[in-house]
Amino acid sequence: MALPAHNTSREDDTDGELSPEDIRQLLSEAEARMRNKQQPASQSSNIKLPRLQANVEHKYLKSDGTIDQSKLVNENDRVLADRTVKKIEDPAAYKKKKLEEKKATAGTDWYNLPRTELTPELRRDLQLLKMRGVLDTKRFYKKTDSKSDVPAFSQVGQIIEGPTEYYTGRINNKDRKRTFVEEVLAQEEQTGKFKKKYNEIQKMKTSGKKAFYNALKAKRKGQVEKR
């Protein structure tokens, strides 16, 4: 069976170089493919967009927005950053600050008692506490070795009655005084203990003197000596 003539010529052509007709056909096919690819781009270039109006306010744009800075950094990262940050202080200023803090209180062994802020009322109360043996002669008080009446560290407080304390054991509000001196003076007005003691001491000191003799003579005559 014989083959067609054109198939034989095609097989013969593939073995050798391309003919001018084949080259022209290939170029025409490539040109057609390039035109098909460029056609959508040319169509898209013909699309026209509407022009924007410059006098219309852009209501979709806002410039007054606020930012929560606490949300910018994660909380865990913030805690780690705070732990790692170290402040550099002046050694001389830091030492001076620590020394002032140490001098301001009596220390942890003494419950951080503050330094005494001396006032005239506090000075009188402290002197009265030192002379408490005179106020109550029937009770023994241990003498202090300190030469100064004012302690370096002290604190004044107020005793508050507990709920279990019966009301008859409390001092009436009208009898309460603000300081120790006021309490002693109020008690002296009722008892007259110190005035009586003062007269006894003066009598012993003036015994045998002219003033004592004149007072004795006036008492014998039933007169009262004026002082």
PDB file of C-alpha atoms in Angstrom:
ATOM      1  CA  MET A   1       0.000   0.000   0.000  1.00  0.00           C
ATOM      2  CA  ALA A   2       1.460   3.333  -1.036  1.00  0.00           C
ATOM      3  CA  LEU A   3       1.544   6.351   1.349  1.00  0.00           C
ATOM      4  CA  PRO A   4       0.304   9.845   0.383  1.00  0.00           C
ATOM      5  CA  ALA A   5       2.758  12.106  -1.279  1.00  0.00           C
ATOM      6  CA  HIS A   6       2.370  15.029   1.170  1.00  0.00           C
ATOM      7  CA  ASN A   7       3.148  12.905   4.248  1.00  0.00           C
ATOM      8  CA  THR A   8       6.277  11.708   2.594  1.00  0.00           C
ATOM      9  CA  SER A   9       7.353  15.242   1.913  1.00  0.00           C
ATOM     10  CA  ARG A  10       6.672  16.269   5.588  1.00  0.00           C
ATOM     11  CA  GLU A  11       8.820  13.439   6.893  1.00  0.00           C
ATOM     12  CA  ASP A  12      11.495  14.343   4.436  1.00  0.00           C
ATOM     13  CA  ASP A  13      11.398  17.965   5.578  1.00  0.00           C
ATOM     14  CA  THR A  14      11.806  17.117   9.238  1.00  0.00           C
ATOM     15  CA  ASP A  15      15.016  15.388   8.505  1.00  0.00           C
ATOM     16  CA  GLY A  16      16.463  18.524   6.961  1.00  0.00           C
ATOM     17  CA  GLU A  17      16.136  22.288   7.451  1.00  0.00           C
ATOM     18  CA  LEU A  18      12.789  24.160   7.617  1.00  0.00           C
ATOM     19  CA  SER A  19      11.469  25.501   4.412  1.00  0.00           C
ATOM     20  CA  PRO A  20      10.607  29.187   4.003  1.00  0.00           C
ATOM     21  CA  GLU A  21       6.923  28.338   4.021  1.00  0.00           C
ATOM     22  CA  ASP A  22       7.246  26.577   7.366  1.00  0.00           C
ATOM     23  CA  ILE A  23       9.107  29.538   8.840  1.00  0.00           C
ATOM     24  CA  ARG A  24       6.434  31.972   7.646  1.00  0.00           C
ATOM     25  CA  GLN A  25       3.724  29.737   9.097  1.00  0.00           C
ATOM     26  CA  LEU A  26       5.465  29.565  12.472  1.00  0.00           C
ATOM     27  CA  LEU A  27       5.924  33.341  12.555  1.00  0.00           C
ATOM     28  CA  SER A  28       2.282  33.924  11.720  1.00  0.00           C
ATOM     29  CA  GLU A  29       1.193  31.576  14.510  1.00  0.00           C
ATOM     30  CA  ALA A  30       3.479  33.344  17.016  1.00  0.00           C
ATOM     31  CA  GLU A  31       2.145  36.730  15.916  1.00  0.00           C
ATOM     32  CA  ALA A  32      -1.426  35.524  16.414  1.00  0.00           C
ATOM     33  CA  ARG A  33      -0.620  34.299  19.894  1.00  0.00           C
ATOM     34  CA  MET A  34       0.993  37.658  20.820  1.00  0.00           C
ATOM     35  CA  ARG A  35      -2.078  39.542  19.597  1.00  0.00           C
ATOM     36  CA  ASN A  36      -4.354  37.340  21.684  1.00  0.00           C
ATOM     37  CA  LYS A  37      -2.259  38.091  24.804  1.00  0.00           C
ATOM     38  CA  GLN A  38      -2.169  41.868  24.219  1.00  0.00           C
ATOM     39  CA  GLN A  39      -5.896  42.175  23.537  1.00  0.00           C
ATOM     40  CA  PRO A  40      -7.109  42.151  27.290  1.00  0.00           C
ATOM     41  CA  ALA A  41      -4.463  44.729  28.214  1.00  0.00           C
ATOM     42  CA  SER A  42      -5.643  47.034  25.457  1.00  0.00           C
ATOM     43  CA  GLN A  43      -9.240  46.604  26.570  1.00  0.00           C
ATOM     44  CA  SER A  44      -8.355  47.398  30.189  1.00  0.00           C
ATOM     45  CA  SER A  45      -6.488  50.527  29.109  1.00  0.00           C
ATOM     46  CA  ASN A  46      -9.674  51.820  27.513  1.00  0.00           C
ATOM     47  CA  ILE A  47     -11.539  51.744  30.880  1.00  0.00           C
ATOM     48  CA  LYS A  48     -12.094  55.266  32.255  1.00  0.00           C
ATOM     49  CA  LEU A  49     -12.569  55.966  35.981  1.00  0.00           C
ATOM     50  CA  PRO A  50     -14.767  58.801  37.233  1.00  0.00           C
ATOM     51  CA  ARG A  51     -12.985  61.929  38.427  1.00  0.00           C
ATOM     52  CA  LEU A  52     -12.928  62.696  42.137  1.00  0.00           C
ATOM     53  CA  GLN A  53     -14.599  65.839  43.411  1.00  0.00           C
ATOM     54  CA  ALA A  54     -12.225  67.919  45.537  1.00  0.00           C
ATOM     55  CA  ASN A  55     -14.951  69.954  47.278  1.00  0.00           C
ATOM     56  CA  VAL A  56     -16.604  66.924  48.920  1.00  0.00           C
ATOM     57  CA  GLU A  57     -15.643  66.154  52.542  1.00  0.00           C
ATOM     58  CA  HIS A  58     -14.061  62.781  53.134  1.00  0.00           C
ATOM     59  CA  LYS A  59     -16.358  61.544  55.893  1.00  0.00           C
ATOM     60  CA  TYR A  60     -14.803  58.119  55.826  1.00  0.00           C
ATOM     61  CA  LEU A  61     -11.447  59.572  56.946  1.00  0.00           C
ATOM     62  CA  LYS A  62     -11.040  60.428  60.647  1.00  0.00           C
ATOM     63  CA  SER A  63      -8.029  62.074  62.237  1.00  0.00           C
ATOM     64  CA  ASP A  64      -9.245  62.239  65.856  1.00  0.00           C
ATOM     65  CA  GLY A  65      -8.589  58.615  66.763  1.00  0.00           C
ATOM     66  CA  THR A  66      -7.007  57.694  70.104  1.00  0.00           C
ATOM     67  CA  ILE A  67      -4.627  54.853  70.834  1.00  0.00           C
ATOM     68  CA  ASP A  68      -4.597  52.914  74.095  1.00  0.00           C
ATOM     69  CA  GLN A  69      -0.885  52.697  74.819  1.00  0.00           C
ATOM     70  CA  SER A  70      -1.408  49.927  77.352  1.00  0.00           C
ATOM     71  CA  LYS A  71      -2.551  47.639  74.526  1.00  0.00           C
ATOM     72  CA  LEU A  72       0.515  48.231  72.355  1.00  0.00           C
ATOM     73  CA  VAL A  73       2.722  45.938  74.452  1.00  0.00           C
ATOM     74  CA  ASN A  74       1.742  42.572  75.837  1.00  0.00           C
ATOM     75  CA  GLU A  75       1.292  42.469  79.612  1.00  0.00           C
ATOM     76  CA  ASN A  76       3.812  39.646  80.051  1.00  0.00           C
ATOM     77  CA  ASP A  77       6.412  41.547  78.036  1.00  0.00           C
ATOM     78  CA  ARG A  78       5.737  44.680  80.083  1.00  0.00           C
ATOM     79  CA  VAL A  79       6.295  42.813  83.381  1.00  0.00           C
ATOM     80  CA  LEU A  80       9.542  41.329  82.103  1.00  0.00           C
ATOM     81  CA  ALA A  81      10.724  44.746  80.937  1.00  0.00           C
ATOM     82  CA  ASP A  82       9.972  46.327  84.318  1.00  0.00           C
ATOM     83  CA  ARG A  83      11.936  43.617  86.090  1.00  0.00           C
ATOM     84  CA  THR A  84      14.979  44.000  83.923  1.00  0.00           C
ATOM     85  CA  VAL A  85      15.152  47.807  84.104  1.00  0.00           C
ATOM     86  CA  LYS A  86      17.650  49.006  86.704  1.00  0.00           C
ATOM     87  CA  LYS A  87      17.981  52.583  87.846  1.00  0.00           C
ATOM     88  CA  ILE A  88      21.463  53.962  88.306  1.00  0.00           C
ATOM     89  CA  GLU A  89      21.732  56.200  91.370  1.00  0.00           C
ATOM     90  CA  ASP A  90      24.527  58.363  92.635  1.00  0.00           C
ATOM     91  CA  PRO A  91      26.426  56.344  95.284  1.00  0.00           C
ATOM     92  CA  ALA A  92      26.974  59.403  97.486  1.00  0.00           C
ATOM     93  CA  ALA A  93      23.302  60.449  97.339  1.00  0.00           C
ATOM     94  CA  TYR A  94      22.151  56.857  97.921  1.00  0.00           C
ATOM     95  CA  LYS A  95      24.428  56.501 100.952  1.00  0.00           C
ATOM     96  CA  LYS A  96      23.221  59.818 102.359  1.00  0.00           C
ATOM     97  CA  LYS A  97      19.585  58.805 101.866  1.00  0.00           C
ATOM     98  CA  LYS A  98      20.102  55.479 103.643  1.00  0.00           C
ATOM     99  CA  LEU A  99      21.884  57.216 106.521  1.00  0.00           C
ATOM    100  CA  GLU A 100      19.001  59.662 106.970  1.00  0.00           C
ATOM    101  CA  GLU A 101      16.486  56.807 106.945  1.00  0.00           C
ATOM    102  CA  LYS A 102      18.541  54.965 109.546  1.00  0.00           C
ATOM    103  CA  LYS A 103      18.707  57.992 111.824  1.00  0.00           C
ATOM    104  CA  ALA A 104      14.982  58.697 111.454  1.00  0.00           C
ATOM    105  CA  THR A 105      13.943  55.565 113.394  1.00  0.00           C
ATOM    106  CA  ALA A 106      15.291  53.400 116.211  1.00  0.00           C
ATOM    107  CA  GLY A 107      15.516  50.334 113.967  1.00  0.00           C
ATOM    108  CA  THR A 108      13.550  47.144 113.514  1.00  0.00           C
ATOM    109  CA  ASP A 109      14.609  45.831 116.945  1.00  0.00           C
ATOM    110  CA  TRP A 110      12.700  48.724 118.515  1.00  0.00           C
ATOM    111  CA  TYR A 111       9.675  48.547 116.201  1.00  0.00           C
ATOM    112  CA  ASN A 112      10.922  51.502 114.102  1.00  0.00           C
ATOM    113  CA  LEU A 113      10.140  54.103 116.753  1.00  0.00           C
ATOM    114  CA  PRO A 114      10.344  57.593 115.212  1.00  0.00           C
ATOM    115  CA  ARG A 115      12.653  60.300 116.463  1.00  0.00           C
ATOM    116  CA  THR A 116      11.178  62.424 119.243  1.00  0.00           C
ATOM    117  CA  GLU A 117       9.511  65.646 118.153  1.00  0.00           C
ATOM    118  CA  LEU A 118       9.916  67.697 121.315  1.00  0.00           C
ATOM    119  CA  THR A 119       7.145  70.149 122.203  1.00  0.00           C
ATOM    120  CA  PRO A 120       6.600  72.113 125.445  1.00  0.00           C
ATOM    121  CA  GLU A 121       3.707  69.827 126.416  1.00  0.00           C
ATOM    122  CA  LEU A 122       5.773  66.690 125.776  1.00  0.00           C
ATOM    123  CA  ARG A 123       8.718  68.068 127.765  1.00  0.00           C
ATOM    124  CA  ARG A 124       6.514  68.701 130.818  1.00  0.00           C
ATOM    125  CA  ASP A 125       4.994  65.234 130.563  1.00  0.00           C
ATOM    126  CA  LEU A 126       8.434  63.624 130.368  1.00  0.00           C
ATOM    127  CA  GLN A 127       9.646  65.574 133.401  1.00  0.00           C
ATOM    128  CA  LEU A 128       6.544  64.495 135.288  1.00  0.00           C
ATOM    129  CA  LEU A 129       7.174  60.853 134.404  1.00  0.00           C
ATOM    130  CA  LYS A 130      10.691  61.144 135.774  1.00  0.00           C
ATOM    131  CA  MET A 131       9.256  62.533 139.053  1.00  0.00           C
ATOM    132  CA  ARG A 132       6.544  59.867 139.314  1.00  0.00           C
ATOM    133  CA  GLY A 133       8.047  58.640 142.583  1.00  0.00           C
ATOM    134  CA  VAL A 134       6.989  61.921 144.220  1.00  0.00           C
ATOM    135  CA  LEU A 135       3.429  61.613 142.965  1.00  0.00           C
ATOM    136  CA  ASP A 136       2.976  58.131 144.408  1.00  0.00           C
ATOM    137  CA  THR A 137       5.281  57.680 147.413  1.00  0.00           C
ATOM    138  CA  LYS A 138       3.831  54.293 148.319  1.00  0.00           C
ATOM    139  CA  ARG A 139       4.980  52.709 145.055  1.00  0.00           C
ATOM    140  CA  PHE A 140       8.580  51.987 144.110  1.00  0.00           C
ATOM    141  CA  TYR A 141       9.843  53.068 140.678  1.00  0.00           C
ATOM    142  CA  LYS A 142      13.209  52.125 139.270  1.00  0.00           C
ATOM    143  CA  LYS A 143      15.420  55.100 138.590  1.00  0.00           C
ATOM    144  CA  THR A 144      16.679  55.695 135.073  1.00  0.00           C
ATOM    145  CA  ASP A 145      20.362  56.056 134.259  1.00  0.00           C
ATOM    146  CA  SER A 146      19.833  58.592 131.496  1.00  0.00           C
ATOM    147  CA  LYS A 147      20.876  62.133 132.307  1.00  0.00           C
ATOM    148  CA  SER A 148      18.502  63.664 129.781  1.00  0.00           C
ATOM    149  CA  ASP A 149      14.771  63.793 130.398  1.00  0.00           C
ATOM    150  CA  VAL A 150      14.046  63.529 126.663  1.00  0.00           C
ATOM    151  CA  PRO A 151      14.593  60.164 124.931  1.00  0.00           C
ATOM    152  CA  ALA A 152      16.057  60.131 121.448  1.00  0.00           C
ATOM    153  CA  PHE A 153      13.200  58.020 120.071  1.00  0.00           C
ATOM    154  CA  SER A 154       9.654  57.978 121.418  1.00  0.00           C
ATOM    155  CA  GLN A 155       6.032  57.952 120.357  1.00  0.00           C
ATOM    156  CA  VAL A 156       2.875  59.140 122.102  1.00  0.00           C
ATOM    157  CA  GLY A 157      -0.237  57.000 121.866  1.00  0.00           C
ATOM    158  CA  GLN A 158      -3.706  56.707 123.342  1.00  0.00           C
ATOM    159  CA  ILE A 159      -5.031  53.709 125.221  1.00  0.00           C
ATOM    160  CA  ILE A 160      -8.394  52.580 123.884  1.00  0.00           C
ATOM    161  CA  GLU A 161     -10.678  50.602 126.166  1.00  0.00           C
ATOM    162  CA  GLY A 162     -11.469  47.084 125.083  1.00  0.00           C
ATOM    163  CA  PRO A 163     -15.009  45.755 124.604  1.00  0.00           C
ATOM    164  CA  THR A 164     -14.616  43.404 127.603  1.00  0.00           C
ATOM    165  CA  GLU A 165     -13.776  46.223 130.027  1.00  0.00           C
ATOM    166  CA  TYR A 166     -16.710  47.228 132.207  1.00  0.00           C
ATOM    167  CA  TYR A 167     -17.800  50.844 131.987  1.00  0.00           C
ATOM    168  CA  THR A 168     -17.437  51.471 135.759  1.00  0.00           C
ATOM    169  CA  GLY A 169     -13.699  50.879 135.473  1.00  0.00           C
ATOM    170  CA  ARG A 170     -13.294  53.698 132.971  1.00  0.00           C
ATOM    171  CA  ILE A 171     -12.665  57.371 133.624  1.00  0.00           C
ATOM    172  CA  ASN A 172     -15.530  59.692 132.844  1.00  0.00           C
ATOM    173  CA  ASN A 173     -15.082  61.927 129.835  1.00  0.00           C
ATOM    174  CA  LYS A 174     -15.405  65.086 131.938  1.00  0.00           C
ATOM    175  CA  ASP A 175     -12.604  63.866 134.240  1.00  0.00           C
ATOM    176  CA  ARG A 176     -10.212  63.015 131.425  1.00  0.00           C
ATOM    177  CA  LYS A 177      -7.407  65.444 130.665  1.00  0.00           C
ATOM    178  CA  ARG A 178      -5.215  65.908 127.645  1.00  0.00           C
ATOM    179  CA  THR A 179      -1.814  65.737 129.400  1.00  0.00           C
ATOM    180  CA  PHE A 180      -0.304  64.285 132.578  1.00  0.00           C
ATOM    181  CA  VAL A 181       0.214  67.748 134.055  1.00  0.00           C
ATOM    182  CA  GLU A 182      -3.473  68.588 133.742  1.00  0.00           C
ATOM    183  CA  GLU A 183      -4.395  65.321 135.451  1.00  0.00           C
ATOM    184  CA  VAL A 184      -2.011  65.988 138.359  1.00  0.00           C
ATOM    185  CA  LEU A 185      -3.306  69.537 138.826  1.00  0.00           C
ATOM    186  CA  ALA A 186      -6.917  68.346 138.768  1.00  0.00           C
ATOM    187  CA  GLN A 187      -6.114  65.688 141.359  1.00  0.00           C
ATOM    188  CA  GLU A 188      -4.317  68.257 143.538  1.00  0.00           C
ATOM    189  CA  GLU A 189      -7.399  70.467 143.605  1.00  0.00           C
ATOM    190  CA  GLN A 190      -9.373  67.585 145.080  1.00  0.00           C
ATOM    191  CA  THR A 191      -6.876  66.201 147.603  1.00  0.00           C
ATOM    192  CA  GLY A 192      -4.525  69.110 148.417  1.00  0.00           C
ATOM    193  CA  LYS A 193      -1.749  66.596 149.031  1.00  0.00           C
ATOM    194  CA  PHE A 194       1.120  68.659 147.633  1.00  0.00           C
ATOM    195  CA  LYS A 195       0.044  71.830 149.412  1.00  0.00           C
ATOM    196  CA  LYS A 196      -0.046  69.997 152.719  1.00  0.00           C
ATOM    197  CA  LYS A 197       3.366  68.466 152.052  1.00  0.00           C
ATOM    198  CA  TYR A 198       4.782  71.861 151.136  1.00  0.00           C
ATOM    199  CA  ASN A 199       3.558  73.392 154.408  1.00  0.00           C
ATOM    200  CA  GLU A 200       5.146  70.567 156.384  1.00  0.00           C
ATOM    201  CA  ILE A 201       8.497  71.099 154.684  1.00  0.00           C
ATOM    202  CA  GLN A 202       8.381  74.841 155.197  1.00  0.00           C
ATOM    203  CA  LYS A 203       7.564  74.330 158.879  1.00  0.00           C
ATOM    204  CA  MET A 204      10.584  72.092 159.321  1.00  0.00           C
ATOM    205  CA  LYS A 205      12.887  74.542 157.531  1.00  0.00           C
ATOM    206  CA  THR A 206      11.750  77.585 159.517  1.00  0.00           C
ATOM    207  CA  SER A 207      11.822  75.814 162.881  1.00  0.00           C
ATOM    208  CA  GLY A 208      13.897  77.816 165.423  1.00  0.00           C
ATOM    209  CA  LYS A 209      14.057  80.939 163.273  1.00  0.00           C
ATOM    210  CA  LYS A 210      12.490  84.320 163.840  1.00  0.00           C
ATOM    211  CA  ALA A 211       9.591  83.705 161.477  1.00  0.00           C
ATOM    212  CA  PHE A 212       8.777  80.448 163.234  1.00  0.00           C
ATOM    213  CA  TYR A 213       8.909  82.164 166.640  1.00  0.00           C
ATOM    214  CA  ASN A 214       6.595  84.980 165.503  1.00  0.00           C
ATOM    215  CA  ALA A 215       4.118  82.442 164.089  1.00  0.00           C
ATOM    216  CA  LEU A 216       4.189  80.530 167.348  1.00  0.00           C
ATOM    217  CA  LYS A 217       3.526  83.704 169.369  1.00  0.00           C
ATOM    218  CA  ALA A 218       0.612  84.632 167.100  1.00  0.00           C
ATOM    219  CA  LYS A 219      -0.881  81.184 167.507  1.00  0.00           C
ATOM    220  CA  ARG A 220      -0.681  81.512 171.290  1.00  0.00           C
ATOM    221  CA  LYS A 221      -2.465  84.844 171.187  1.00  0.00           C
ATOM    222  CA  GLY A 222      -5.100  83.468 168.842  1.00  0.00           C
ATOM    223  CA  GLN A 223      -3.979  85.572 165.928  1.00  0.00           C
ATOM    224  CA  VAL A 224      -3.464  84.532 162.400  1.00  0.00           C
ATOM    225  CA  GLU A 225      -0.240  85.583 160.764  1.00  0.00           C
ATOM    226  CA  LYS A 226      -0.549  87.237 157.381  1.00  0.00           C
ATOM    227  CA  ARG A 227       1.806  86.126 154.680  1.00  0.00           C
TER     228      ARG A 227
END
